[in-house]
PDB file of C-alpha atoms in Angstrom:
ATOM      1  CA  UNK O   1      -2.646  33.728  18.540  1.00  0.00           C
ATOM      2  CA  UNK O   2       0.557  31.682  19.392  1.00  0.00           C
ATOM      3  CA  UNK O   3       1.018  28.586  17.875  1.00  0.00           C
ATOM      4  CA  UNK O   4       0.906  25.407  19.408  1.00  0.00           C
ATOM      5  CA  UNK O   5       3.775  23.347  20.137  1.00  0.00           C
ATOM      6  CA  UNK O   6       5.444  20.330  17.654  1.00  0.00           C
ATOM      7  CA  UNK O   7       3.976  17.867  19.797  1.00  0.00           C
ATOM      8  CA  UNK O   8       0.220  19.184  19.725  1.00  0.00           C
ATOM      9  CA  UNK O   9       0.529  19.645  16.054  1.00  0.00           C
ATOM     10  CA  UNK O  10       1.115  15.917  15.957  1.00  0.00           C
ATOM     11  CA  UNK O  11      -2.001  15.246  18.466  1.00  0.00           C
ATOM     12  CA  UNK O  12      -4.420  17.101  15.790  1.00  0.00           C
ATOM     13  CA  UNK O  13      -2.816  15.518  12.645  1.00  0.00           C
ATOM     14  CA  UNK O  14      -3.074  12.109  14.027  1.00  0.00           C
ATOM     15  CA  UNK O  15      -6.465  12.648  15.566  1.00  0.00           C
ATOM     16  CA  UNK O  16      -7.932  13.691  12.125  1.00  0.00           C
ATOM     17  CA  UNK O  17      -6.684  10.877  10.197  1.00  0.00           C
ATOM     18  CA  UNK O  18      -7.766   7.735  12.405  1.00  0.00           C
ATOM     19  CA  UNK O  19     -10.304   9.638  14.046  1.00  0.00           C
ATOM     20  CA  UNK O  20      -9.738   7.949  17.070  1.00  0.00           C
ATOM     21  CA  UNK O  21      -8.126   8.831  20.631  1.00  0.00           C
ATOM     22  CA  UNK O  22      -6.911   5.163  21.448  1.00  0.00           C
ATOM     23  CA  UNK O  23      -5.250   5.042  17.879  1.00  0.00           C
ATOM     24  CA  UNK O  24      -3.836   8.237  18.307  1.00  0.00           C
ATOM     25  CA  UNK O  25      -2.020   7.439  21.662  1.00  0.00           C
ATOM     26  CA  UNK O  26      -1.145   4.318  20.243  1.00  0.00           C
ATOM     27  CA  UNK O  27       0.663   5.863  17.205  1.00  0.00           C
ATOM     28  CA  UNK O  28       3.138   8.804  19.831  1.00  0.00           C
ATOM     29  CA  UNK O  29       2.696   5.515  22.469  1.00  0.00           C
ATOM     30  CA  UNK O  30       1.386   7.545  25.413  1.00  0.00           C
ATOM     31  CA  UNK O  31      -1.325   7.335  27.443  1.00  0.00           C
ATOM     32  CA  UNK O  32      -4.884   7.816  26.106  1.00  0.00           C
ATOM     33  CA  UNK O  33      -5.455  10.821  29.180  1.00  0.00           C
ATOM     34  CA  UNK O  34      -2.692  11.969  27.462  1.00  0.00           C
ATOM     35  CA  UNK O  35      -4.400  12.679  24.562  1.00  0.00           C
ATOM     36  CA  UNK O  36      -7.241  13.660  25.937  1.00  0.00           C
ATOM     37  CA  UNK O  37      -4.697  16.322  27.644  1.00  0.00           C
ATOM     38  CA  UNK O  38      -3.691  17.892  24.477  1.00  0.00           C
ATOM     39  CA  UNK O  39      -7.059  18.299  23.021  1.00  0.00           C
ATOM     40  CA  UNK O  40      -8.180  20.190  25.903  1.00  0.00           C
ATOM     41  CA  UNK O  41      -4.725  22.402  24.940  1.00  0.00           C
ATOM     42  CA  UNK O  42      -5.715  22.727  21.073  1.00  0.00           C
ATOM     43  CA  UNK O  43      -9.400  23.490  21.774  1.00  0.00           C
ATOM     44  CA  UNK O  44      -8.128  26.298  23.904  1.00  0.00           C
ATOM     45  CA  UNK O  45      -5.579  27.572  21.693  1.00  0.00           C
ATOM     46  CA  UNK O  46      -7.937  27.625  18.671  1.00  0.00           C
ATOM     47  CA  UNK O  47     -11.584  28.366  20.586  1.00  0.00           C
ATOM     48  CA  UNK O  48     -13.259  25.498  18.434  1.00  0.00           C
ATOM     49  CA  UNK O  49     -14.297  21.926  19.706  1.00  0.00           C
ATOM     50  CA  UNK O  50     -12.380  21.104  16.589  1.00  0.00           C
ATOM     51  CA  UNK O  51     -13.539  16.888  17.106  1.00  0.00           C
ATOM     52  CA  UNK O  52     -16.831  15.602  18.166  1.00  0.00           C
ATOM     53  CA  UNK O  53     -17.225  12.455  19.279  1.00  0.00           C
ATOM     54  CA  UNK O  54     -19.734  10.251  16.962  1.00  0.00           C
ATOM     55  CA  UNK O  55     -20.619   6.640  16.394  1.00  0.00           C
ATOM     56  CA  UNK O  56     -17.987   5.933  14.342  1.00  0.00           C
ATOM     57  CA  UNK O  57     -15.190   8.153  15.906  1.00  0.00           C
ATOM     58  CA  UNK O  58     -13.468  12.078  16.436  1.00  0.00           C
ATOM     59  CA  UNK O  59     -15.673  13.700  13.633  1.00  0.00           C
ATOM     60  CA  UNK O  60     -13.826  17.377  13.031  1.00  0.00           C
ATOM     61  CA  UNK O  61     -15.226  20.688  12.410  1.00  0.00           C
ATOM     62  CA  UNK O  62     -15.332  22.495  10.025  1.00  0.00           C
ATOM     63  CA  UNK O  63     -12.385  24.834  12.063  1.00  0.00           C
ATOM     64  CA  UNK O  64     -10.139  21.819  12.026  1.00  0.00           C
ATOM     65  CA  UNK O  65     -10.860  20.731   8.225  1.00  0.00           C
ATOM     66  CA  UNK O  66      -9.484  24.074   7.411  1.00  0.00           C
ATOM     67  CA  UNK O  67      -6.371  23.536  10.106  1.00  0.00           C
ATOM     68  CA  UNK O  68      -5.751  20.096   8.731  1.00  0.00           C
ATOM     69  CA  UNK O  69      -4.039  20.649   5.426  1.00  0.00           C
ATOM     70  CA  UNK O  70      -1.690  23.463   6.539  1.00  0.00           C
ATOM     71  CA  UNK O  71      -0.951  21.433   9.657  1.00  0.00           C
ATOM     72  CA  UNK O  72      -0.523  18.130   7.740  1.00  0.00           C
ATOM     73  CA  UNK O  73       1.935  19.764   5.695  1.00  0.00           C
ATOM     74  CA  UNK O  74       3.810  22.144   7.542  1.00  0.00           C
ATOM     75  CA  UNK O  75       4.426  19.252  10.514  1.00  0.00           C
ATOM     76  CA  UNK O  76       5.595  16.879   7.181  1.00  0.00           C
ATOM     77  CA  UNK O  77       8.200  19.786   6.073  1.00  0.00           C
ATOM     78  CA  UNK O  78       9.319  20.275   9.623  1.00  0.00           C
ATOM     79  CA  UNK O  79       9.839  16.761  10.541  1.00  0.00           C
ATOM     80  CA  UNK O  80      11.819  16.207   7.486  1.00  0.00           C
ATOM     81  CA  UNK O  81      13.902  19.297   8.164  1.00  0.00           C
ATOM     82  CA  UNK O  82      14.870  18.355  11.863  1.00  0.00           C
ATOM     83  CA  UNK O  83      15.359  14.365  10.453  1.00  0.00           C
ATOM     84  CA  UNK O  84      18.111  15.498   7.967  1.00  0.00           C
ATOM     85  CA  UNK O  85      20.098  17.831  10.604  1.00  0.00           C
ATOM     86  CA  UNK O  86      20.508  13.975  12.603  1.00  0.00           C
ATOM     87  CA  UNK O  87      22.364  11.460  11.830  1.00  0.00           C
ATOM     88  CA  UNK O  88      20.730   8.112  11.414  1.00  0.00           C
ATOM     89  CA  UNK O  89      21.800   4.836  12.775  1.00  0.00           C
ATOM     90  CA  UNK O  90      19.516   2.021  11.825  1.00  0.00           C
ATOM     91  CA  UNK O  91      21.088  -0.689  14.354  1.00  0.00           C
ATOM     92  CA  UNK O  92      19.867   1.877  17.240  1.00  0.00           C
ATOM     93  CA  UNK O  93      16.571   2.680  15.364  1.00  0.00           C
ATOM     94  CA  UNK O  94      13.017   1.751  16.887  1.00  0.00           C
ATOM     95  CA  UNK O  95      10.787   3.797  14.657  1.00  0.00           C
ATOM     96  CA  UNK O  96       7.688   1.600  13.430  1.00  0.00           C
ATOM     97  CA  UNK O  97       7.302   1.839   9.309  1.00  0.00           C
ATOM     98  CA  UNK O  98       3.918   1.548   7.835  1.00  0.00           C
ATOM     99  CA  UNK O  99       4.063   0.100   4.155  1.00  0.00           C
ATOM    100  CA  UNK O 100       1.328  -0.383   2.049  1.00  0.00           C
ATOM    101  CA  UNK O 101       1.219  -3.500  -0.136  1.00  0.00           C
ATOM    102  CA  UNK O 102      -1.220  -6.120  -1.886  1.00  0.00           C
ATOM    103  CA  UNK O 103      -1.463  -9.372  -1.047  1.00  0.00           C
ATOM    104  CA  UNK O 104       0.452 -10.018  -4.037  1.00  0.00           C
ATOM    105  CA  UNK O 105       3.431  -8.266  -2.462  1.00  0.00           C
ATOM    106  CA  UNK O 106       3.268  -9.833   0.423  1.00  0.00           C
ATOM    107  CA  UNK O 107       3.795 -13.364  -0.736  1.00  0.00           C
ATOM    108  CA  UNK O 108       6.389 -12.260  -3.581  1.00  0.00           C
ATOM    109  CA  UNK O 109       8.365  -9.217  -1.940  1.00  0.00           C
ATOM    110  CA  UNK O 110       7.630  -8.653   1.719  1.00  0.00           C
ATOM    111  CA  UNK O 111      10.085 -11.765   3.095  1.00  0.00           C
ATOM    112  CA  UNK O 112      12.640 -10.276   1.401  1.00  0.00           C
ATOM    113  CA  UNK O 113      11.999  -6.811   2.278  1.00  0.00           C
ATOM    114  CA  UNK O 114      11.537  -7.467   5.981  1.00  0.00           C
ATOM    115  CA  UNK O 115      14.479 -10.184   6.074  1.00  0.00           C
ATOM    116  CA  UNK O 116      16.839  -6.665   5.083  1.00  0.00           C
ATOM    117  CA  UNK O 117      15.051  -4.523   7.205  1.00  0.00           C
ATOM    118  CA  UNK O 118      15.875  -6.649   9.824  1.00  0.00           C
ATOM    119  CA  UNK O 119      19.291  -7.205   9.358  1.00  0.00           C
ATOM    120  CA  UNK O 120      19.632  -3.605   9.100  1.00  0.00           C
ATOM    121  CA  UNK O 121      17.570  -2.808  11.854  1.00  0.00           C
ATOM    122  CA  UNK O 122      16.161  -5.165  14.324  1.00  0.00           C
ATOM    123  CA  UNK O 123      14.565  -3.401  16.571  1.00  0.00           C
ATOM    124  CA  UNK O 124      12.149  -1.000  14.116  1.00  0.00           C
ATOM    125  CA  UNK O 125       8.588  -2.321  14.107  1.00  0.00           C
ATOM    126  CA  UNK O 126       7.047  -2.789  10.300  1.00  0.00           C
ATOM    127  CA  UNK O 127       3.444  -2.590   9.853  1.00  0.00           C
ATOM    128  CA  UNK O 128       1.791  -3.586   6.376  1.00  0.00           C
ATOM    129  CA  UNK O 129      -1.030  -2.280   5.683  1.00  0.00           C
ATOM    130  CA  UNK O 130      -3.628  -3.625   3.097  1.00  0.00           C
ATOM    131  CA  UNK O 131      -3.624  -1.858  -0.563  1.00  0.00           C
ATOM    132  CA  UNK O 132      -6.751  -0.337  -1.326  1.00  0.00           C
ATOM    133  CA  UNK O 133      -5.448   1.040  -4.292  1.00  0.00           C
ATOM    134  CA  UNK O 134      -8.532   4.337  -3.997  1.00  0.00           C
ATOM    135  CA  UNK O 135      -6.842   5.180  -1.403  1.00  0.00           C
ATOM    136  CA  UNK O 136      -2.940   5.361  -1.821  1.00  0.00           C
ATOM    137  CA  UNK O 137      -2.811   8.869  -2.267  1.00  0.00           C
ATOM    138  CA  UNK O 138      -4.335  10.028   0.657  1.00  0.00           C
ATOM    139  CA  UNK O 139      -2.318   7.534   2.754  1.00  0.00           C
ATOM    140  CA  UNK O 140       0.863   8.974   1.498  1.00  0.00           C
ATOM    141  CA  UNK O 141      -0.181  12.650   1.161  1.00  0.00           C
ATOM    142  CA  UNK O 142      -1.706  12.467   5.083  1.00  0.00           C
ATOM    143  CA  UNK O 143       1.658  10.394   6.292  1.00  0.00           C
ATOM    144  CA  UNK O 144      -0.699   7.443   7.141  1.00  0.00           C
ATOM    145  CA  UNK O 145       1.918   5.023   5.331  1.00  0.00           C
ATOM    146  CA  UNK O 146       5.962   5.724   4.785  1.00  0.00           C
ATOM    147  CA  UNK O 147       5.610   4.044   1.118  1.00  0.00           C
ATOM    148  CA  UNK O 148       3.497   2.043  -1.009  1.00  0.00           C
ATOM    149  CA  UNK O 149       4.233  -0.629  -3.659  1.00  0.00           C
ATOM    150  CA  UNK O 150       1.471  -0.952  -6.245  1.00  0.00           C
ATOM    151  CA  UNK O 151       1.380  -1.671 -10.337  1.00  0.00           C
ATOM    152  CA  UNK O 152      -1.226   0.868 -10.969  1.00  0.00           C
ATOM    153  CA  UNK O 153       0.540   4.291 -11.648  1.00  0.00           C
ATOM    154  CA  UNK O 154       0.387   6.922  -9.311  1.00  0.00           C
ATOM    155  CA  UNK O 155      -0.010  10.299 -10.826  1.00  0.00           C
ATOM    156  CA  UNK O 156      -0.275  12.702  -7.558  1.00  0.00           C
ATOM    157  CA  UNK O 157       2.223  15.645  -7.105  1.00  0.00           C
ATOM    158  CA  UNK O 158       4.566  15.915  -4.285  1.00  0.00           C
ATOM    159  CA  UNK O 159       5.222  12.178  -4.736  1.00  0.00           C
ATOM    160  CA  UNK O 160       7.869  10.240  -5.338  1.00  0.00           C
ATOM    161  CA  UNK O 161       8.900   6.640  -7.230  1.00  0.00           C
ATOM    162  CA  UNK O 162      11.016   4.272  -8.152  1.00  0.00           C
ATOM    163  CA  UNK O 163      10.537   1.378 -10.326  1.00  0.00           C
ATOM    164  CA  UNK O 164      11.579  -2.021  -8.706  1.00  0.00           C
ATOM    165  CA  UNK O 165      10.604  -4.189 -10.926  1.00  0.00           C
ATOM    166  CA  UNK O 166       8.748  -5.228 -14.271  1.00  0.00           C
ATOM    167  CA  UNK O 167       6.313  -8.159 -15.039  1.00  0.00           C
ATOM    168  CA  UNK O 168       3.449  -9.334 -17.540  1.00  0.00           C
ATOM    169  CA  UNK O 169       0.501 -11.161 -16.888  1.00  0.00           C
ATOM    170  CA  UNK O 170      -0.554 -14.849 -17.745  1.00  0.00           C
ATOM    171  CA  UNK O 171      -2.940 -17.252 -17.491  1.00  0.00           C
ATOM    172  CA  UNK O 172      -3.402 -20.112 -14.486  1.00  0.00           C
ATOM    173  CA  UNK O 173      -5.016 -23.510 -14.042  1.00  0.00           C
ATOM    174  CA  UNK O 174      -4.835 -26.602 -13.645  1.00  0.00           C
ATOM    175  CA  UNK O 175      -2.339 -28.376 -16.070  1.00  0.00           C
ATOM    176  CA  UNK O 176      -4.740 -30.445 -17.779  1.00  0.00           C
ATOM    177  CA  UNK O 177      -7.362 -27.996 -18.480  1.00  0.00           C
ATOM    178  CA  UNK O 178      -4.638 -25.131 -19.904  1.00  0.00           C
ATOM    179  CA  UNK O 179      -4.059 -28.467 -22.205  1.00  0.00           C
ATOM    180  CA  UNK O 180      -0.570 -27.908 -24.525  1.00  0.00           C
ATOM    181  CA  UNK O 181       1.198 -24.398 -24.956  1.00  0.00           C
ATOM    182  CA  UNK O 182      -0.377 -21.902 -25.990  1.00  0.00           C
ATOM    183  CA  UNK O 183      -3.380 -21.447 -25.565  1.00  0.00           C
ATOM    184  CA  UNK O 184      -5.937 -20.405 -28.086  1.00  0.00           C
ATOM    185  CA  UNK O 185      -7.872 -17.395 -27.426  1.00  0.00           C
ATOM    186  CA  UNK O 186     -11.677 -19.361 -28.347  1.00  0.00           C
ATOM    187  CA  UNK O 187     -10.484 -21.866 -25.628  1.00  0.00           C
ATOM    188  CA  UNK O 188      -9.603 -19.059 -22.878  1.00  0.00           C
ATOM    189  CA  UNK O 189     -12.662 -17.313 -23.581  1.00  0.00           C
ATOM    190  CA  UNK O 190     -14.817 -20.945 -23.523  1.00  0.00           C
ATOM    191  CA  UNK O 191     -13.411 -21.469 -20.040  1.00  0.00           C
ATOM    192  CA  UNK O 192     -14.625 -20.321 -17.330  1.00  0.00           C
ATOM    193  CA  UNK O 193     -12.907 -17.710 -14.656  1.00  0.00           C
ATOM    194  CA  UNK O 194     -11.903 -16.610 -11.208  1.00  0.00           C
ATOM    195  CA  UNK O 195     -11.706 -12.773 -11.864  1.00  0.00           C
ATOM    196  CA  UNK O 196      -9.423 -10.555  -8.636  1.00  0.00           C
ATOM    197  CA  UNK O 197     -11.220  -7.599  -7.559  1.00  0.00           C
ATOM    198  CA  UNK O 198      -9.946  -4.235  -9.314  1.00  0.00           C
ATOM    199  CA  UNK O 199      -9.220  -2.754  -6.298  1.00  0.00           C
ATOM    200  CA  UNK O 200      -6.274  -5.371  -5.842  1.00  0.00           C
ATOM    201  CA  UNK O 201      -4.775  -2.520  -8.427  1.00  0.00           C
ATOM    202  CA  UNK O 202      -4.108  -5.236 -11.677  1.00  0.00           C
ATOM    203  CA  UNK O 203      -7.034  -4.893 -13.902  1.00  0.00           C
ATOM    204  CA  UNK O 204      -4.735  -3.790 -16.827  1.00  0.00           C
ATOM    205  CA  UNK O 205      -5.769  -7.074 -18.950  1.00  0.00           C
ATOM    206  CA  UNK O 206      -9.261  -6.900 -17.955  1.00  0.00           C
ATOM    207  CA  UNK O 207      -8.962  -3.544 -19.851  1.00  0.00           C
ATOM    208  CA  UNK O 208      -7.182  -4.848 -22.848  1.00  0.00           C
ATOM    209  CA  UNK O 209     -10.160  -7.393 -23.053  1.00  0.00           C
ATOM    210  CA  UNK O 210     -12.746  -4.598 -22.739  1.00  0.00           C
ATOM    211  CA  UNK O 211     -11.213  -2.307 -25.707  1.00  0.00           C
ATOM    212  CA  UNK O 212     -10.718  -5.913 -27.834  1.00  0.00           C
ATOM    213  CA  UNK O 213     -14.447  -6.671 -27.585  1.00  0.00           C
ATOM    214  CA  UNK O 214     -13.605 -10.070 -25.519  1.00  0.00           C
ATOM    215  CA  UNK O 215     -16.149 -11.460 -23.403  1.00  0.00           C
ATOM    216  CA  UNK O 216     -14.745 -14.487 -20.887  1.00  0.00           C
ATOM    217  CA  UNK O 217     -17.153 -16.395 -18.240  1.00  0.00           C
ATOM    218  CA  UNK O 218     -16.616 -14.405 -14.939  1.00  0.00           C
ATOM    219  CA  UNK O 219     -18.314 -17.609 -12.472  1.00  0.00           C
ATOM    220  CA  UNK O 220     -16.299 -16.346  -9.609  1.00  0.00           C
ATOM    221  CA  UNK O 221     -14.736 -12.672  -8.146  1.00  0.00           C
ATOM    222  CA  UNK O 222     -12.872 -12.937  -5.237  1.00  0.00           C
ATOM    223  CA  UNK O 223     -10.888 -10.279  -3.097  1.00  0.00           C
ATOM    224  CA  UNK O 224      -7.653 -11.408  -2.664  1.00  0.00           C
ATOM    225  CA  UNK O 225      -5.126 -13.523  -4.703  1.00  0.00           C
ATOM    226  CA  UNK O 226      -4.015 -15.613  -2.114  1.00  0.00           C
ATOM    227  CA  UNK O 227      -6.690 -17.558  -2.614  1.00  0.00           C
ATOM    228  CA  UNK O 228      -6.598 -18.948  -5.947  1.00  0.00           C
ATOM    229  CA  UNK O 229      -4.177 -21.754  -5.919  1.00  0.00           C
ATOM    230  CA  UNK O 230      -6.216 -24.175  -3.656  1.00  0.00           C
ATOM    231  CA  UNK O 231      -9.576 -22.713  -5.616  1.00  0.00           C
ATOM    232  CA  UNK O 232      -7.881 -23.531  -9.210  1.00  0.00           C
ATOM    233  CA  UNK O 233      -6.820 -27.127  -8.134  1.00  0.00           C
ATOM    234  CA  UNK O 234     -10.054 -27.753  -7.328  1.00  0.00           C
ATOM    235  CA  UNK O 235     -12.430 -26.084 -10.045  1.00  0.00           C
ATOM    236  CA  UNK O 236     -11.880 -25.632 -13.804  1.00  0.00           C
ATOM    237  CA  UNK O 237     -11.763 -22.036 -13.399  1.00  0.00           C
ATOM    238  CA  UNK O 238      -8.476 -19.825 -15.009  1.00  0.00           C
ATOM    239  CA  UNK O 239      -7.195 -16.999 -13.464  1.00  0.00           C
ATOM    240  CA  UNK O 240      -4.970 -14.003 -14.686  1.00  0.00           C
ATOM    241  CA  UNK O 241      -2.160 -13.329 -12.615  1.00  0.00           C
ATOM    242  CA  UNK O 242       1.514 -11.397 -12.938  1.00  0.00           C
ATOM    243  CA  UNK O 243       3.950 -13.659 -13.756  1.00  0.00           C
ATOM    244  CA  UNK O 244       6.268 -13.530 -10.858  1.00  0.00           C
ATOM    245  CA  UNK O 245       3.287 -14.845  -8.486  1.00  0.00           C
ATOM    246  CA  UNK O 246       2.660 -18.212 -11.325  1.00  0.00           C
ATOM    247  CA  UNK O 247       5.792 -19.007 -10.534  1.00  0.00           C
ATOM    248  CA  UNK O 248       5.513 -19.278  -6.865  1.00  0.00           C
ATOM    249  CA  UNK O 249       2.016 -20.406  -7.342  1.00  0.00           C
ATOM    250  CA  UNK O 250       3.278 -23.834  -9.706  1.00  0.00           C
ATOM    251  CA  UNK O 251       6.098 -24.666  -7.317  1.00  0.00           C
ATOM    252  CA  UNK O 252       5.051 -28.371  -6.052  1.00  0.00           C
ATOM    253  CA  UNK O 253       1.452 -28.469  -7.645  1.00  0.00           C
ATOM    254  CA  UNK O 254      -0.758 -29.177 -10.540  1.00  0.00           C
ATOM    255  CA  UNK O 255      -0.881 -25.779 -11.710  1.00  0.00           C
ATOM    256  CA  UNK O 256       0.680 -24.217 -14.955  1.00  0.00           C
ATOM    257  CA  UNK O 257       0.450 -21.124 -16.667  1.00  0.00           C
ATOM    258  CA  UNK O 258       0.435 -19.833 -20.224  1.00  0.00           C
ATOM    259  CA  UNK O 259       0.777 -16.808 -21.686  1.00  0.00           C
ATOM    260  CA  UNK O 260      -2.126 -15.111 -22.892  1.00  0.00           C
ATOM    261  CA  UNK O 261      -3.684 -15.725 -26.285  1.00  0.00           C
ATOM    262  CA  UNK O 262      -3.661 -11.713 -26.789  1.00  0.00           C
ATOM    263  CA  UNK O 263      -1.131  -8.933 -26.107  1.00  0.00           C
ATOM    264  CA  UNK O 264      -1.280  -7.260 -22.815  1.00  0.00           C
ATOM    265  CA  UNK O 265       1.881  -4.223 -22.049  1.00  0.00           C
ATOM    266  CA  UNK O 266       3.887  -5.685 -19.435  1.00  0.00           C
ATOM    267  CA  UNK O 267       3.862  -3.361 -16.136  1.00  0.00           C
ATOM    268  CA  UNK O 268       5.754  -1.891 -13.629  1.00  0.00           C
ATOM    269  CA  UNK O 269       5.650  -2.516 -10.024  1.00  0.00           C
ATOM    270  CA  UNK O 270       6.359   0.939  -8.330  1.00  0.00           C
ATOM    271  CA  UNK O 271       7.424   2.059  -4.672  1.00  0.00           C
ATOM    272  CA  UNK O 272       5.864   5.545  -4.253  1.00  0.00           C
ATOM    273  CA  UNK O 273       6.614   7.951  -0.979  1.00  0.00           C
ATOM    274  CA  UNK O 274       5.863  11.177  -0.151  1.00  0.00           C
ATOM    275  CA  UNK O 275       8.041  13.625  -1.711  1.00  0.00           C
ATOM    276  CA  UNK O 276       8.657  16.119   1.591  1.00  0.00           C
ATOM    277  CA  UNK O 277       9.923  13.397   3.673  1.00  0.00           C
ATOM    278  CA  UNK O 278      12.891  12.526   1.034  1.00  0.00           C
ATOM    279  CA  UNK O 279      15.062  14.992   3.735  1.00  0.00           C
ATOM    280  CA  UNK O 280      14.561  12.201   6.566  1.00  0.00           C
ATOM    281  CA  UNK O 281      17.274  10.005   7.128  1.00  0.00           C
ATOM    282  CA  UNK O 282      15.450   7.361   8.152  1.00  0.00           C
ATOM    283  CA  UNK O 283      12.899   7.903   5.271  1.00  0.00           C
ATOM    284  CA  UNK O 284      15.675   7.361   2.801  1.00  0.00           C
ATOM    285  CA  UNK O 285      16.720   4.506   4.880  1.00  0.00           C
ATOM    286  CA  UNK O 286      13.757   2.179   4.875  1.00  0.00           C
ATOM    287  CA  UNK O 287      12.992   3.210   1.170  1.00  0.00           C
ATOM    288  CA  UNK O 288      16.226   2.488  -0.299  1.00  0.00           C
ATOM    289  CA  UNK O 289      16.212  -0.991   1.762  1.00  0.00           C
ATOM    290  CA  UNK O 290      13.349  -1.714   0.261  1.00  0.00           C
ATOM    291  CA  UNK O 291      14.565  -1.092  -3.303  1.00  0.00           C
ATOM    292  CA  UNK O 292      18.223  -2.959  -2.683  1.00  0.00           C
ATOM    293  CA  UNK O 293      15.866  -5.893  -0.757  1.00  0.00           C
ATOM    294  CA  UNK O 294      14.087  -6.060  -4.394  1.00  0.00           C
ATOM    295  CA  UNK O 295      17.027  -5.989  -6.663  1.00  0.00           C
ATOM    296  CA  UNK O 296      18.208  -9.090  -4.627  1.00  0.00           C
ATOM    297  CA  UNK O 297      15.371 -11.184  -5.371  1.00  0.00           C
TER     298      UNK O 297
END
């Protein structure tokens, strides 16, 4: 059997990782027929339906979860390969980058990182996608995302990282109610607190707490920490939160922070990318941006 061309390799990949037709054209920006096109093509060439349409999108068949990994991988390899025999010009480049970041990042890191992008490059497109920290490694292993930036470690093969930066976690409220520095531990644990959602990736001293035997008074969980400065100012709830975001959180308001009354590692914030596109120019390019966008801040 022959095998199919580049540009129907991309069709299947993309097809079996959003599952949908529309989002695949969207993604090679051609026409959905288009797609349609080269399905017709890759059924042919493989005799299997290899996607069924279902209520919630292209399901695939057992045929094309067998193609997908070799696929996914050789099209990665081959990409990379034909990337580093070009030369790169950012200023020219119109490639869209997909990075995966928490909200956290966004408020702290992303102006700076798209403000050098930018400069670099204004005509690329950058799309941030929302961390769900589960799912990082199959984002970057199936090319969904060019890099992530998360504090929770990363310990997949064919990966790559690079430290950007280091922080340690503290304690937010309202000035009054954190009272004079520092605070005791019996009056943390006596007041009550909003607690982030784990899957925002920083549960590291909600894990401290656990193995110390410390039991605070969870009233609220909420997804995202975006939301707590306008919920702190009006509540007496704490919050634990990485230092660099206290910062901008207490800048013109009645917050503080304090450390915490009990010792928490400090952590590093990490950008991870897949390890076979390292060969690709403008790989290298947006993820060394991002890391000299960082070191300015």
């Amino acid at each position: 059997m022959p095998l199919p061309d580049l540009n129907l390799i991309r069709v299947f990949v993309l097809l079996y990782e959003t599952a949908s037709v529309t989002s695949t054209a969207e993604r090679l920006n051609v026409t959905q027929p288009s797609i349609s096109y080269a399905l017709a093509r890759l059924r042919q060439q493989f005799d299997d339906r290899l996607f069924i349409r279902a209520r919630h999108g292209m399901t695939p068949t057992m045929t094309a979860r067998q193609l997908y990994p070799p696929l996914r991988d050789a099209l990665g390899q081959l990409e990379a390969t034909l990337g580093s025999m070009q030369e790169f010009d950012p200023a020219s480049c119109s490639q869209r980058f997909r990075l995966a970041l928490t909200d956290l990042g966004a408020m702290a890191l992303l102006p700076a990182i798209y403000q050098r992008l930018q400069k670099q490059a204004p005509c690329i497109e950058l799309e941030v996608i929302p961390l769900e920290i589960d799912r990082v490694e199959e984002w970057l292993l199936s090319s969904k995302v060019n890099a992530v930036i998360c504090s929770r470690p990363i310990m997949t093969e064919n990966l790559e990282q690079c430290v950007i930066l280091r922080d340690r976690y503290v304690c937010l409220g309202r000035t009054e109610l954190l009272g004079p520095k520092p605070i005791s531990l019996k009056k943390f644990l006596a007041i009550r607190h909003a607690l982030v959602a784990s899957s925002s990736g920083h549960s590291l001293a909600e894990d401290v707490m656990r193995r110390n035997g410390y039991q605070r008074k969870v009233s609220l969980e909420v997804p995202h920490f975006s939301v707590l400065p306008r919920l702190l100012l009006a509540s007496d709830l704490l919050a634990i939160v990485p230092m660099q975001i206290a910062k901008e959180f207490i800048h013109d308001s009645k917050l503080d922070y304090h450390e915490l009354p009990f010792s928490v590692p400090e952590f590093d914030v990490t950008l991870y990318w897949h390890a076979g596109y390292s060969r690709s120019p403008a790989q290298r390019w947006f993820c060394e941006t991002i890391m000299n966008a960082i070191k300015e801040i």
